Amino acid sequence: MIIGLTGGIASGKSTVSKMIRDEGLPVVDADIIARNVVKPGKKAYHQIIDHFGLAILKQDGQLNREKLGEIIFNDDKERDVLNQIVHPQVRKELKDQAESLRKEGHSIVILDIPLLIEGELFYLVDNILLVYVPKSIQLKRLKERNNYTEEEALKRINSQLSLDKKKAYATYIIDNSSDLTHTREQVTTLLKNLKAL
């Protein structure tokens, strides 16, 4: 069974992902893959420079993610361009890694995909696990974590489908609005039930 783990910015998806790893299940992380496919020398890296120019590079030749983020969070067309460059490569790598984990004998594989629902990547997974928090908590955590103003934080939250709307797609939901102990209990119970299937 392949389970797509998703959430929203500052929902605690990374925390839940770590808890799942701690329970011994393999997690394939789309963010790590996305960082790897844009490393210098890779196909996507060259395509990004061709489109966005050399100004988005750091002095060492790596992509300046902050600079790129500023461009794409303020311009939907540019965000679409970046997604069209990066996403196909990420999807291929996700599929390949999930397949090789299955061949190694893992009966449950978790694909950690932040934009699983927005990207309509349902075909990659059998079920969806959503890490949920109310928008007010999401906003508070993002402002504290990244030192954003309310406006900056809201811009980033609103660039994604709301967690309330994502609930409709979820097979399983972990409510991360309380403390870590409560979250961990939900994760442990869910995984125990999945292993028993």
PDB file of C-alpha atoms in Angstrom:
ATOM      1  CA  MET A   1       0.000   0.000   0.000  1.00  0.00           C
ATOM      2  CA  ILE A   2       1.313   3.438  -0.930  1.00  0.00           C
ATOM      3  CA  ILE A   3       0.119   6.244   1.311  1.00  0.00           C
ATOM      4  CA  GLY A   4       0.472   9.869   0.317  1.00  0.00           C
ATOM      5  CA  LEU A   5       1.310  12.034   3.312  1.00  0.00           C
ATOM      6  CA  THR A   6       0.308  15.645   2.819  1.00  0.00           C
ATOM      7  CA  GLY A   7      -0.624  18.783   4.710  1.00  0.00           C
ATOM      8  CA  GLY A   8      -0.025  22.470   4.343  1.00  0.00           C
ATOM      9  CA  ILE A   9       2.692  24.913   5.221  1.00  0.00           C
ATOM     10  CA  ALA A  10       3.245  24.900   9.018  1.00  0.00           C
ATOM     11  CA  SER A  11       0.732  22.081   9.574  1.00  0.00           C
ATOM     12  CA  GLY A  12       3.337  19.781  11.115  1.00  0.00           C
ATOM     13  CA  LYS A  13       3.652  17.348   8.208  1.00  0.00           C
ATOM     14  CA  SER A  14       7.425  17.060   8.685  1.00  0.00           C
ATOM     15  CA  THR A  15       6.899  16.231  12.360  1.00  0.00           C
ATOM     16  CA  VAL A  16       4.441  13.463  11.458  1.00  0.00           C
ATOM     17  CA  SER A  17       6.791  12.231   8.724  1.00  0.00           C
ATOM     18  CA  LYS A  18       9.566  11.864  11.309  1.00  0.00           C
ATOM     19  CA  MET A  19       7.219  10.008  13.684  1.00  0.00           C
ATOM     20  CA  ILE A  20       6.355   7.566  10.884  1.00  0.00           C
ATOM     21  CA  ARG A  21      10.077   7.016  10.187  1.00  0.00           C
ATOM     22  CA  ASP A  22      10.640   6.445  13.910  1.00  0.00           C
ATOM     23  CA  GLU A  23       8.037   3.649  13.696  1.00  0.00           C
ATOM     24  CA  GLY A  24      10.191   1.978  11.043  1.00  0.00           C
ATOM     25  CA  LEU A  25       8.228   2.717   7.881  1.00  0.00           C
ATOM     26  CA  PRO A  26      10.017   3.987   4.755  1.00  0.00           C
ATOM     27  CA  VAL A  27       9.211   7.580   3.807  1.00  0.00           C
ATOM     28  CA  VAL A  28      10.050   8.974   0.369  1.00  0.00           C
ATOM     29  CA  ASP A  29      10.262  12.765   0.694  1.00  0.00           C
ATOM     30  CA  ALA A  30       9.230  14.835  -2.343  1.00  0.00           C
ATOM     31  CA  ASP A  31      10.948  17.948  -0.943  1.00  0.00           C
ATOM     32  CA  ILE A  32      14.308  16.174  -0.774  1.00  0.00           C
ATOM     33  CA  ILE A  33      13.804  14.872  -4.297  1.00  0.00           C
ATOM     34  CA  ALA A  34      12.815  18.380  -5.472  1.00  0.00           C
ATOM     35  CA  ARG A  35      16.041  19.784  -4.007  1.00  0.00           C
ATOM     36  CA  ASN A  36      18.103  17.044  -5.671  1.00  0.00           C
ATOM     37  CA  VAL A  37      16.624  17.470  -9.153  1.00  0.00           C
ATOM     38  CA  VAL A  38      17.599  21.175  -9.205  1.00  0.00           C
ATOM     39  CA  LYS A  39      21.220  20.685  -8.167  1.00  0.00           C
ATOM     40  CA  PRO A  40      23.896  22.126 -10.462  1.00  0.00           C
ATOM     41  CA  GLY A  41      24.395  19.925 -13.486  1.00  0.00           C
ATOM     42  CA  LYS A  42      20.894  18.450 -13.422  1.00  0.00           C
ATOM     43  CA  LYS A  43      18.469  18.984 -16.310  1.00  0.00           C
ATOM     44  CA  ALA A  44      15.960  21.017 -14.249  1.00  0.00           C
ATOM     45  CA  TYR A  45      18.735  23.297 -12.941  1.00  0.00           C
ATOM     46  CA  HIS A  46      19.677  24.341 -16.479  1.00  0.00           C
ATOM     47  CA  GLN A  47      16.022  24.806 -17.475  1.00  0.00           C
ATOM     48  CA  ILE A  48      15.430  27.052 -14.443  1.00  0.00           C
ATOM     49  CA  ILE A  49      18.442  29.247 -15.281  1.00  0.00           C
ATOM     50  CA  ASP A  50      17.379  29.410 -18.937  1.00  0.00           C
ATOM     51  CA  HIS A  51      14.018  30.811 -17.847  1.00  0.00           C
ATOM     52  CA  PHE A  52      14.714  32.834 -14.691  1.00  0.00           C
ATOM     53  CA  GLY A  53      18.246  34.011 -15.454  1.00  0.00           C
ATOM     54  CA  LEU A  54      21.520  33.991 -13.509  1.00  0.00           C
ATOM     55  CA  ALA A  55      20.186  36.435 -10.893  1.00  0.00           C
ATOM     56  CA  ILE A  56      18.541  33.537  -9.039  1.00  0.00           C
ATOM     57  CA  LEU A  57      21.882  31.866  -8.320  1.00  0.00           C
ATOM     58  CA  LYS A  58      23.998  32.188  -5.193  1.00  0.00           C
ATOM     59  CA  GLN A  59      27.702  32.919  -5.592  1.00  0.00           C
ATOM     60  CA  ASP A  60      28.518  29.195  -5.302  1.00  0.00           C
ATOM     61  CA  GLY A  61      26.244  28.400  -8.258  1.00  0.00           C
ATOM     62  CA  GLN A  62      23.429  26.849  -6.169  1.00  0.00           C
ATOM     63  CA  LEU A  63      19.873  28.094  -6.652  1.00  0.00           C
ATOM     64  CA  ASN A  64      18.902  30.909  -4.319  1.00  0.00           C
ATOM     65  CA  ARG A  65      15.642  29.404  -3.072  1.00  0.00           C
ATOM     66  CA  GLU A  66      14.615  32.567  -1.203  1.00  0.00           C
ATOM     67  CA  LYS A  67      14.991  34.688  -4.354  1.00  0.00           C
ATOM     68  CA  LEU A  68      13.137  32.130  -6.457  1.00  0.00           C
ATOM     69  CA  GLY A  69      10.446  31.929  -3.766  1.00  0.00           C
ATOM     70  CA  GLU A  70       9.930  35.702  -3.883  1.00  0.00           C
ATOM     71  CA  ILE A  71       9.347  35.506  -7.654  1.00  0.00           C
ATOM     72  CA  ILE A  72       6.955  32.547  -7.653  1.00  0.00           C
ATOM     73  CA  PHE A  73       4.913  33.546  -4.590  1.00  0.00           C
ATOM     74  CA  ASN A  74       4.150  36.881  -6.292  1.00  0.00           C
ATOM     75  CA  ASP A  75       3.491  35.621  -9.814  1.00  0.00           C
ATOM     76  CA  ASP A  76       1.255  32.641 -10.614  1.00  0.00           C
ATOM     77  CA  LYS A  77       2.562  32.362 -14.203  1.00  0.00           C
ATOM     78  CA  GLU A  78       6.161  32.096 -12.997  1.00  0.00           C
ATOM     79  CA  ARG A  79       5.134  29.539 -10.372  1.00  0.00           C
ATOM     80  CA  ASP A  80       3.508  27.466 -13.133  1.00  0.00           C
ATOM     81  CA  VAL A  81       6.703  27.649 -15.209  1.00  0.00           C
ATOM     82  CA  LEU A  82       8.815  26.430 -12.289  1.00  0.00           C
ATOM     83  CA  ASN A  83       6.338  23.632 -11.542  1.00  0.00           C
ATOM     84  CA  GLN A  84       6.364  22.494 -15.175  1.00  0.00           C
ATOM     85  CA  ILE A  85      10.165  22.214 -15.017  1.00  0.00           C
ATOM     86  CA  VAL A  86      10.500  20.519 -11.631  1.00  0.00           C
ATOM     87  CA  HIS A  87       7.363  18.417 -11.140  1.00  0.00           C
ATOM     88  CA  PRO A  88       7.767  15.827 -13.935  1.00  0.00           C
ATOM     89  CA  GLN A  89      11.256  14.963 -12.643  1.00  0.00           C
ATOM     90  CA  VAL A  90      10.039  14.754  -9.037  1.00  0.00           C
ATOM     91  CA  ARG A  91       7.091  12.511 -10.006  1.00  0.00           C
ATOM     92  CA  LYS A  92       9.354  10.110 -11.884  1.00  0.00           C
ATOM     93  CA  GLU A  93      11.751   9.856  -8.949  1.00  0.00           C
ATOM     94  CA  LEU A  94       8.891   9.345  -6.450  1.00  0.00           C
ATOM     95  CA  LYS A  95       7.529   6.503  -8.563  1.00  0.00           C
ATOM     96  CA  ASP A  96      10.954   4.881  -8.981  1.00  0.00           C
ATOM     97  CA  GLN A  97      11.767   5.026  -5.261  1.00  0.00           C
ATOM     98  CA  ALA A  98       8.327   3.696  -4.208  1.00  0.00           C
ATOM     99  CA  GLU A  99       8.678   0.844  -6.688  1.00  0.00           C
ATOM    100  CA  SER A 100      12.136  -0.152  -5.469  1.00  0.00           C
ATOM    101  CA  LEU A 101      10.958  -0.093  -1.815  1.00  0.00           C
ATOM    102  CA  ARG A 102       8.060  -2.358  -2.795  1.00  0.00           C
ATOM    103  CA  LYS A 103      10.481  -4.747  -4.485  1.00  0.00           C
ATOM    104  CA  GLU A 104      12.544  -4.781  -1.262  1.00  0.00           C
ATOM    105  CA  GLY A 105       9.444  -6.173   0.457  1.00  0.00           C
ATOM    106  CA  HIS A 106       7.927  -3.141   2.215  1.00  0.00           C
ATOM    107  CA  SER A 107       4.149  -3.603   2.360  1.00  0.00           C
ATOM    108  CA  ILE A 108       3.534   0.044   3.323  1.00  0.00           C
ATOM    109  CA  VAL A 109       5.420   2.926   1.697  1.00  0.00           C
ATOM    110  CA  ILE A 110       4.803   6.571   2.593  1.00  0.00           C
ATOM    111  CA  LEU A 111       5.216   9.238  -0.088  1.00  0.00           C
ATOM    112  CA  ASP A 112       5.608  12.621   1.632  1.00  0.00           C
ATOM    113  CA  ILE A 113       4.189  15.026  -0.979  1.00  0.00           C
ATOM    114  CA  PRO A 114       3.298  18.556   0.231  1.00  0.00           C
ATOM    115  CA  LEU A 115       1.284  19.460  -2.895  1.00  0.00           C
ATOM    116  CA  LEU A 116      -0.192  16.012  -3.566  1.00  0.00           C
ATOM    117  CA  ILE A 117      -3.754  17.346  -3.866  1.00  0.00           C
ATOM    118  CA  GLU A 118      -2.964  20.601  -5.707  1.00  0.00           C
ATOM    119  CA  GLY A 119      -0.786  18.653  -8.135  1.00  0.00           C
ATOM    120  CA  GLU A 120      -3.492  15.985  -8.578  1.00  0.00           C
ATOM    121  CA  LEU A 121      -0.935  13.249  -7.948  1.00  0.00           C
ATOM    122  CA  PHE A 122      -3.592  10.795  -6.778  1.00  0.00           C
ATOM    123  CA  TYR A 123      -2.411   8.165  -9.268  1.00  0.00           C
ATOM    124  CA  LEU A 124       0.846   7.829  -7.304  1.00  0.00           C
ATOM    125  CA  VAL A 125      -0.879   6.706  -4.084  1.00  0.00           C
ATOM    126  CA  ASP A 126      -3.537   4.299  -2.811  1.00  0.00           C
ATOM    127  CA  ASN A 127      -4.667   6.435   0.140  1.00  0.00           C
ATOM    128  CA  ILE A 128      -4.103   9.949   1.475  1.00  0.00           C
ATOM    129  CA  LEU A 129      -3.027  10.844   5.007  1.00  0.00           C
ATOM    130  CA  LEU A 130      -3.606  14.521   5.823  1.00  0.00           C
ATOM    131  CA  VAL A 131      -1.908  16.378   8.674  1.00  0.00           C
ATOM    132  CA  TYR A 132      -4.509  18.931   9.726  1.00  0.00           C
ATOM    133  CA  VAL A 133      -4.538  22.100  11.820  1.00  0.00           C
ATOM    134  CA  PRO A 134      -7.045  24.985  11.764  1.00  0.00           C
ATOM    135  CA  LYS A 135      -5.929  27.996   9.691  1.00  0.00           C
ATOM    136  CA  SER A 136      -5.498  30.160  12.820  1.00  0.00           C
ATOM    137  CA  ILE A 137      -2.902  27.718  14.221  1.00  0.00           C
ATOM    138  CA  GLN A 138      -1.224  27.394  10.821  1.00  0.00           C
ATOM    139  CA  LEU A 139      -0.887  31.203  10.650  1.00  0.00           C
ATOM    140  CA  LYS A 140       0.432  31.512  14.220  1.00  0.00           C
ATOM    141  CA  ARG A 141       3.027  28.729  13.722  1.00  0.00           C
ATOM    142  CA  LEU A 142       4.226  30.070  10.375  1.00  0.00           C
ATOM    143  CA  LYS A 143       4.683  33.598  11.739  1.00  0.00           C
ATOM    144  CA  GLU A 144       6.628  32.257  14.733  1.00  0.00           C
ATOM    145  CA  ARG A 145       8.692  29.718  12.765  1.00  0.00           C
ATOM    146  CA  ASN A 146       9.744  31.954   9.865  1.00  0.00           C
ATOM    147  CA  ASN A 147       9.424  35.352  11.484  1.00  0.00           C
ATOM    148  CA  TYR A 148       6.916  36.411   8.805  1.00  0.00           C
ATOM    149  CA  THR A 149       4.511  39.314   9.008  1.00  0.00           C
ATOM    150  CA  GLU A 150       0.836  38.338   8.938  1.00  0.00           C
ATOM    151  CA  GLU A 151       0.680  39.378   5.261  1.00  0.00           C
ATOM    152  CA  GLU A 152       3.729  37.275   4.266  1.00  0.00           C
ATOM    153  CA  ALA A 153       2.418  34.260   6.150  1.00  0.00           C
ATOM    154  CA  LEU A 154      -1.081  34.546   4.669  1.00  0.00           C
ATOM    155  CA  LYS A 155       0.322  34.884   1.138  1.00  0.00           C
ATOM    156  CA  ARG A 156       2.105  31.557   1.558  1.00  0.00           C
ATOM    157  CA  ILE A 157      -0.850  29.805   3.216  1.00  0.00           C
ATOM    158  CA  ASN A 158      -3.259  31.089   0.566  1.00  0.00           C
ATOM    159  CA  SER A 159      -0.995  29.906  -2.278  1.00  0.00           C
ATOM    160  CA  GLN A 160      -2.021  26.355  -1.278  1.00  0.00           C
ATOM    161  CA  LEU A 161      -5.437  24.718  -1.164  1.00  0.00           C
ATOM    162  CA  SER A 162      -6.842  25.172   2.349  1.00  0.00           C
ATOM    163  CA  LEU A 163      -6.474  22.302   4.810  1.00  0.00           C
ATOM    164  CA  ASP A 164     -10.259  22.367   5.293  1.00  0.00           C
ATOM    165  CA  LYS A 165     -10.744  21.691   1.564  1.00  0.00           C
ATOM    166  CA  LYS A 166      -8.025  19.003   1.611  1.00  0.00           C
ATOM    167  CA  LYS A 167     -10.014  17.074   4.221  1.00  0.00           C
ATOM    168  CA  ALA A 168     -12.431  15.976   1.495  1.00  0.00           C
ATOM    169  CA  TYR A 169      -9.614  14.061  -0.254  1.00  0.00           C
ATOM    170  CA  ALA A 170      -8.152  12.414   2.837  1.00  0.00           C
ATOM    171  CA  THR A 171      -8.551   8.754   3.731  1.00  0.00           C
ATOM    172  CA  TYR A 172      -6.944   9.376   7.130  1.00  0.00           C
ATOM    173  CA  ILE A 173      -6.480  12.595   9.134  1.00  0.00           C
ATOM    174  CA  ILE A 174      -3.976  13.352  11.887  1.00  0.00           C
ATOM    175  CA  ASP A 175      -5.081  16.382  13.916  1.00  0.00           C
ATOM    176  CA  ASN A 176      -1.883  18.212  14.873  1.00  0.00           C
ATOM    177  CA  SER A 177      -3.497  21.153  16.657  1.00  0.00           C
ATOM    178  CA  SER A 178      -2.739  19.864  20.152  1.00  0.00           C
ATOM    179  CA  ASP A 179       0.599  18.723  21.632  1.00  0.00           C
ATOM    180  CA  LEU A 180       3.138  16.252  20.213  1.00  0.00           C
ATOM    181  CA  THR A 181       2.029  13.453  22.549  1.00  0.00           C
ATOM    182  CA  HIS A 182      -1.495  13.639  21.138  1.00  0.00           C
ATOM    183  CA  THR A 183      -0.128  13.651  17.571  1.00  0.00           C
ATOM    184  CA  ARG A 184       2.182  10.695  18.254  1.00  0.00           C
ATOM    185  CA  GLU A 185      -0.703   8.647  19.728  1.00  0.00           C
ATOM    186  CA  GLN A 186      -2.730   9.193  16.542  1.00  0.00           C
ATOM    187  CA  VAL A 187       0.231   8.190  14.347  1.00  0.00           C
ATOM    188  CA  THR A 188       0.948   5.029  16.379  1.00  0.00           C
ATOM    189  CA  THR A 189      -2.720   3.962  16.318  1.00  0.00           C
ATOM    190  CA  LEU A 190      -3.049   4.601  12.588  1.00  0.00           C
ATOM    191  CA  LEU A 191       0.101   2.662  11.700  1.00  0.00           C
ATOM    192  CA  LYS A 192      -0.941  -0.253  13.925  1.00  0.00           C
ATOM    193  CA  ASN A 193      -4.282  -0.396  12.095  1.00  0.00           C
ATOM    194  CA  LEU A 194      -2.625  -0.162   8.674  1.00  0.00           C
ATOM    195  CA  LYS A 195      -0.171  -2.964   9.465  1.00  0.00           C
ATOM    196  CA  ALA A 196      -3.115  -5.127  10.532  1.00  0.00           C
ATOM    197  CA  LEU A 197      -4.857  -4.719   7.166  1.00  0.00           C
TER     198      LEU A 197
END
